[in-house]
């Protein structure tokens, strides 16, 4: 697993093969198949590790004390920060085309994050009747920013330095004035 995560972080999901991971781990090329019979299962296990890391970062921000907008901003910045610091892992976590049918319930791990986000919004704005929809909009906006940040597509547009402002606008845009 450690060799797979390291290879992912340095070379991206496309580089993850059972043989290369085994070589880097210093084991026979057949050894990973004992635990991961298919490449898809190995990728899903690696993605699960990364999703656990992302969940911990987001939970810390959402569970912190303080005003709801600041907690949501902290979580959004943490999400984008994760994508920028670990772009290979971020991309793999959301490659459902590669990971579906792997036997690892990755969506079951990510869905509670949305519930946590909606819970924070609901607690901070108890009269809001569309907290779930706003949570989904907030998540998708921030996920979009994180995706383009991970792919470095904001740099050519000169927006790389302004990612924090984009995140703030995405979050505040879903909160009542």
Short mmCIF file of C-alpha atoms in Angstrom, two decimals:
data_model
loop_
_atom_site.label_atom_id
_atom_site.label_comp_id
_atom_site.label_asym_id
_atom_site.label_seq_id
_atom_site.Cartn_x
_atom_site.Cartn_y
_atom_site.Cartn_z
CA UNK A 1 0.00 0.00 0.00
CA UNK A 2 2.73 2.42 0.98
CA UNK A 3 4.59 1.80 -2.29
CA UNK A 4 1.34 2.30 -4.22
CA UNK A 5 0.59 5.59 -2.48
CA UNK A 6 4.14 6.83 -3.09
CA UNK A 7 3.98 5.87 -6.78
CA UNK A 8 0.59 7.55 -7.11
CA UNK A 9 1.84 10.74 -5.47
CA UNK A 10 4.87 10.97 -7.76
CA UNK A 11 3.52 9.65 -11.05
CA UNK A 12 -0.30 9.72 -11.00
CA UNK A 13 -2.96 7.00 -11.23
CA UNK A 14 -1.93 5.94 -14.73
CA UNK A 15 1.39 4.66 -13.35
CA UNK A 16 -0.18 2.30 -10.84
CA UNK A 17 0.44 -1.25 -11.92
CA UNK A 18 0.77 -4.32 -9.74
CA UNK A 19 4.24 -5.13 -11.10
CA UNK A 20 5.64 -1.64 -10.58
CA UNK A 21 4.22 -1.41 -7.08
CA UNK A 22 5.67 -4.84 -6.25
CA UNK A 23 9.07 -3.76 -7.62
CA UNK A 24 9.05 -0.61 -5.51
CA UNK A 25 7.96 -2.56 -2.45
CA UNK A 26 10.77 -5.04 -2.98
CA UNK A 27 8.53 -8.07 -3.32
CA UNK A 28 7.86 -10.52 -6.15
CA UNK A 29 5.58 -9.28 -8.90
CA UNK A 30 2.94 -11.80 -7.87
CA UNK A 31 2.89 -10.87 -4.18
CA UNK A 32 0.33 -8.01 -4.41
CA UNK A 33 -2.16 -10.38 -6.04
CA UNK A 34 -2.50 -12.22 -2.72
CA UNK A 35 -4.33 -9.22 -1.27
CA UNK A 36 -5.46 -7.46 -4.45
CA UNK A 37 -6.39 -9.94 -7.18
CA UNK A 38 -7.05 -7.11 -9.65
CA UNK A 39 -5.54 -3.72 -10.37
CA UNK A 40 -8.97 -2.22 -9.76
CA UNK A 41 -9.03 -3.57 -6.21
CA UNK A 42 -5.54 -2.20 -5.54
CA UNK A 43 -6.52 1.23 -6.88
CA UNK A 44 -9.65 1.23 -4.74
CA UNK A 45 -7.66 0.31 -1.63
CA UNK A 46 -5.23 3.15 -2.32
CA UNK A 47 -8.12 5.54 -2.95
CA UNK A 48 -9.70 4.44 0.32
CA UNK A 49 -6.49 5.42 2.16
CA UNK A 50 -6.57 8.85 0.52
CA UNK A 51 -10.26 9.31 1.19
CA UNK A 52 -9.57 8.56 4.84
CA UNK A 53 -6.92 11.30 4.87
CA UNK A 54 -9.27 13.75 3.14
CA UNK A 55 -12.09 12.87 5.54
CA UNK A 56 -9.85 13.55 8.54
CA UNK A 57 -8.87 16.98 7.22
CA UNK A 58 -12.46 17.95 6.44
CA UNK A 59 -13.83 16.61 9.72
CA UNK A 60 -11.28 18.61 11.67
CA UNK A 61 -12.35 21.81 9.91
CA UNK A 62 -16.09 21.14 10.13
CA UNK A 63 -15.97 20.07 13.79
CA UNK A 64 -13.91 23.06 14.92
CA UNK A 65 -15.43 25.66 17.17
CA UNK A 66 -16.43 28.96 15.67
CA UNK A 67 -18.93 30.60 13.36
CA UNK A 68 -20.41 28.37 10.67
CA UNK A 69 -19.15 30.43 7.71
CA UNK A 70 -15.58 30.21 9.02
CA UNK A 71 -15.84 26.45 9.55
CA UNK A 72 -17.22 25.97 6.05
CA UNK A 73 -14.47 28.16 4.62
CA UNK A 74 -11.83 26.20 6.52
CA UNK A 75 -13.23 22.93 5.17
CA UNK A 76 -13.37 24.30 1.63
CA UNK A 77 -9.78 25.56 1.83
CA UNK A 78 -8.70 22.20 3.26
CA UNK A 79 -10.42 20.40 0.37
CA UNK A 80 -8.72 22.54 -2.25
CA UNK A 81 -5.44 22.34 -0.34
CA UNK A 82 -5.62 18.53 -0.38
CA UNK A 83 -6.21 18.60 -4.15
CA UNK A 84 -3.23 20.90 -4.69
CA UNK A 85 -0.88 19.03 -2.35
CA UNK A 86 -1.88 15.53 -3.44
CA UNK A 87 -3.26 15.86 -6.97
CA UNK A 88 -2.69 12.21 -7.92
CA UNK A 89 -4.58 10.97 -4.88
CA UNK A 90 -7.33 13.55 -5.35
CA UNK A 91 -7.84 12.45 -8.96
CA UNK A 92 -7.86 8.77 -8.03
CA UNK A 93 -10.42 9.20 -5.24
CA UNK A 94 -12.92 10.55 -7.77
CA UNK A 95 -12.17 8.16 -10.65
CA UNK A 96 -15.38 6.20 -10.27
CA UNK A 97 -14.86 4.75 -13.74
CA UNK A 98 -11.73 2.99 -12.44
CA UNK A 99 -13.00 2.14 -8.99
CA UNK A 100 -16.61 1.01 -9.43
CA UNK A 101 -17.18 -2.67 -8.86
CA UNK A 102 -13.96 -3.04 -6.87
CA UNK A 103 -15.69 -4.27 -3.74
CA UNK A 104 -14.61 -1.17 -1.80
CA UNK A 105 -17.54 1.02 -0.80
CA UNK A 106 -15.88 4.37 -1.48
CA UNK A 107 -19.15 6.19 -1.96
CA UNK A 108 -20.27 4.95 1.43
CA UNK A 109 -17.29 6.79 2.87
CA UNK A 110 -17.81 10.03 0.96
CA UNK A 111 -21.58 10.39 1.38
CA UNK A 112 -21.30 10.98 5.17
CA UNK A 113 -19.03 13.95 4.41
CA UNK A 114 -21.88 15.64 2.59
CA UNK A 115 -24.14 14.82 5.55
CA UNK A 116 -21.61 16.39 7.88
CA UNK A 117 -21.46 19.51 5.72
CA UNK A 118 -25.25 19.77 5.60
CA UNK A 119 -25.38 19.26 9.38
CA UNK A 120 -23.07 22.22 9.93
CA UNK A 121 -25.17 24.38 7.61
CA UNK A 122 -28.41 23.29 9.29
CA UNK A 123 -27.03 23.93 12.78
CA UNK A 124 -25.84 27.40 11.79
CA UNK A 125 -28.94 28.35 9.84
CA UNK A 126 -31.84 26.46 11.46
CA UNK A 127 -34.52 28.30 9.46
CA UNK A 128 -32.93 27.47 6.12
CA UNK A 129 -35.24 25.09 4.27
CA UNK A 130 -32.81 24.11 1.50
CA UNK A 131 -29.67 23.26 3.48
CA UNK A 132 -29.11 20.00 1.59
CA UNK A 133 -29.32 21.68 -1.81
CA UNK A 134 -27.00 24.46 -0.68
CA UNK A 135 -24.58 21.88 0.71
CA UNK A 136 -24.54 20.07 -2.63
CA UNK A 137 -24.01 23.34 -4.49
CA UNK A 138 -21.25 24.37 -2.12
CA UNK A 139 -19.53 20.98 -2.48
CA UNK A 140 -19.77 20.97 -6.28
CA UNK A 141 -18.45 24.50 -6.57
CA UNK A 142 -15.52 23.78 -4.29
CA UNK A 143 -14.91 20.41 -5.96
CA UNK A 144 -14.73 22.17 -9.33
CA UNK A 145 -12.19 24.64 -7.99
CA UNK A 146 -10.20 21.79 -6.43
CA UNK A 147 -10.24 19.84 -9.69
CA UNK A 148 -8.92 22.69 -11.80
CA UNK A 149 -6.39 23.52 -9.07
CA UNK A 150 -5.17 19.90 -9.02
CA UNK A 151 -4.86 19.91 -12.80
CA UNK A 152 -3.04 23.26 -12.69
CA UNK A 153 -5.47 24.70 -15.25
CA UNK A 154 -5.85 27.97 -13.35
CA UNK A 155 -2.20 28.90 -13.85
CA UNK A 156 -2.47 29.71 -17.57
CA UNK A 157 -5.45 31.94 -16.82
CA UNK A 158 -3.48 33.81 -14.16
CA UNK A 159 -5.92 32.71 -11.45
CA UNK A 160 -3.62 30.41 -9.48
CA UNK A 161 -2.88 33.10 -6.90
CA UNK A 162 -6.59 33.87 -6.54
CA UNK A 163 -7.81 30.39 -5.61
CA UNK A 164 -8.53 31.48 -2.05
CA UNK A 165 -10.84 34.20 -3.33
CA UNK A 166 -12.65 31.76 -5.59
CA UNK A 167 -13.16 29.38 -2.67
CA UNK A 168 -14.48 32.18 -0.49
CA UNK A 169 -16.96 33.29 -3.17
CA UNK A 170 -18.13 29.70 -3.69
CA UNK A 171 -18.79 29.20 0.01
CA UNK A 172 -20.30 32.59 0.80
CA UNK A 173 -22.48 32.35 -2.31
CA UNK A 174 -24.40 29.49 -0.73
CA UNK A 175 -24.93 31.11 2.65
CA UNK A 176 -27.64 33.59 3.59
CA UNK A 177 -26.54 37.20 3.63
#
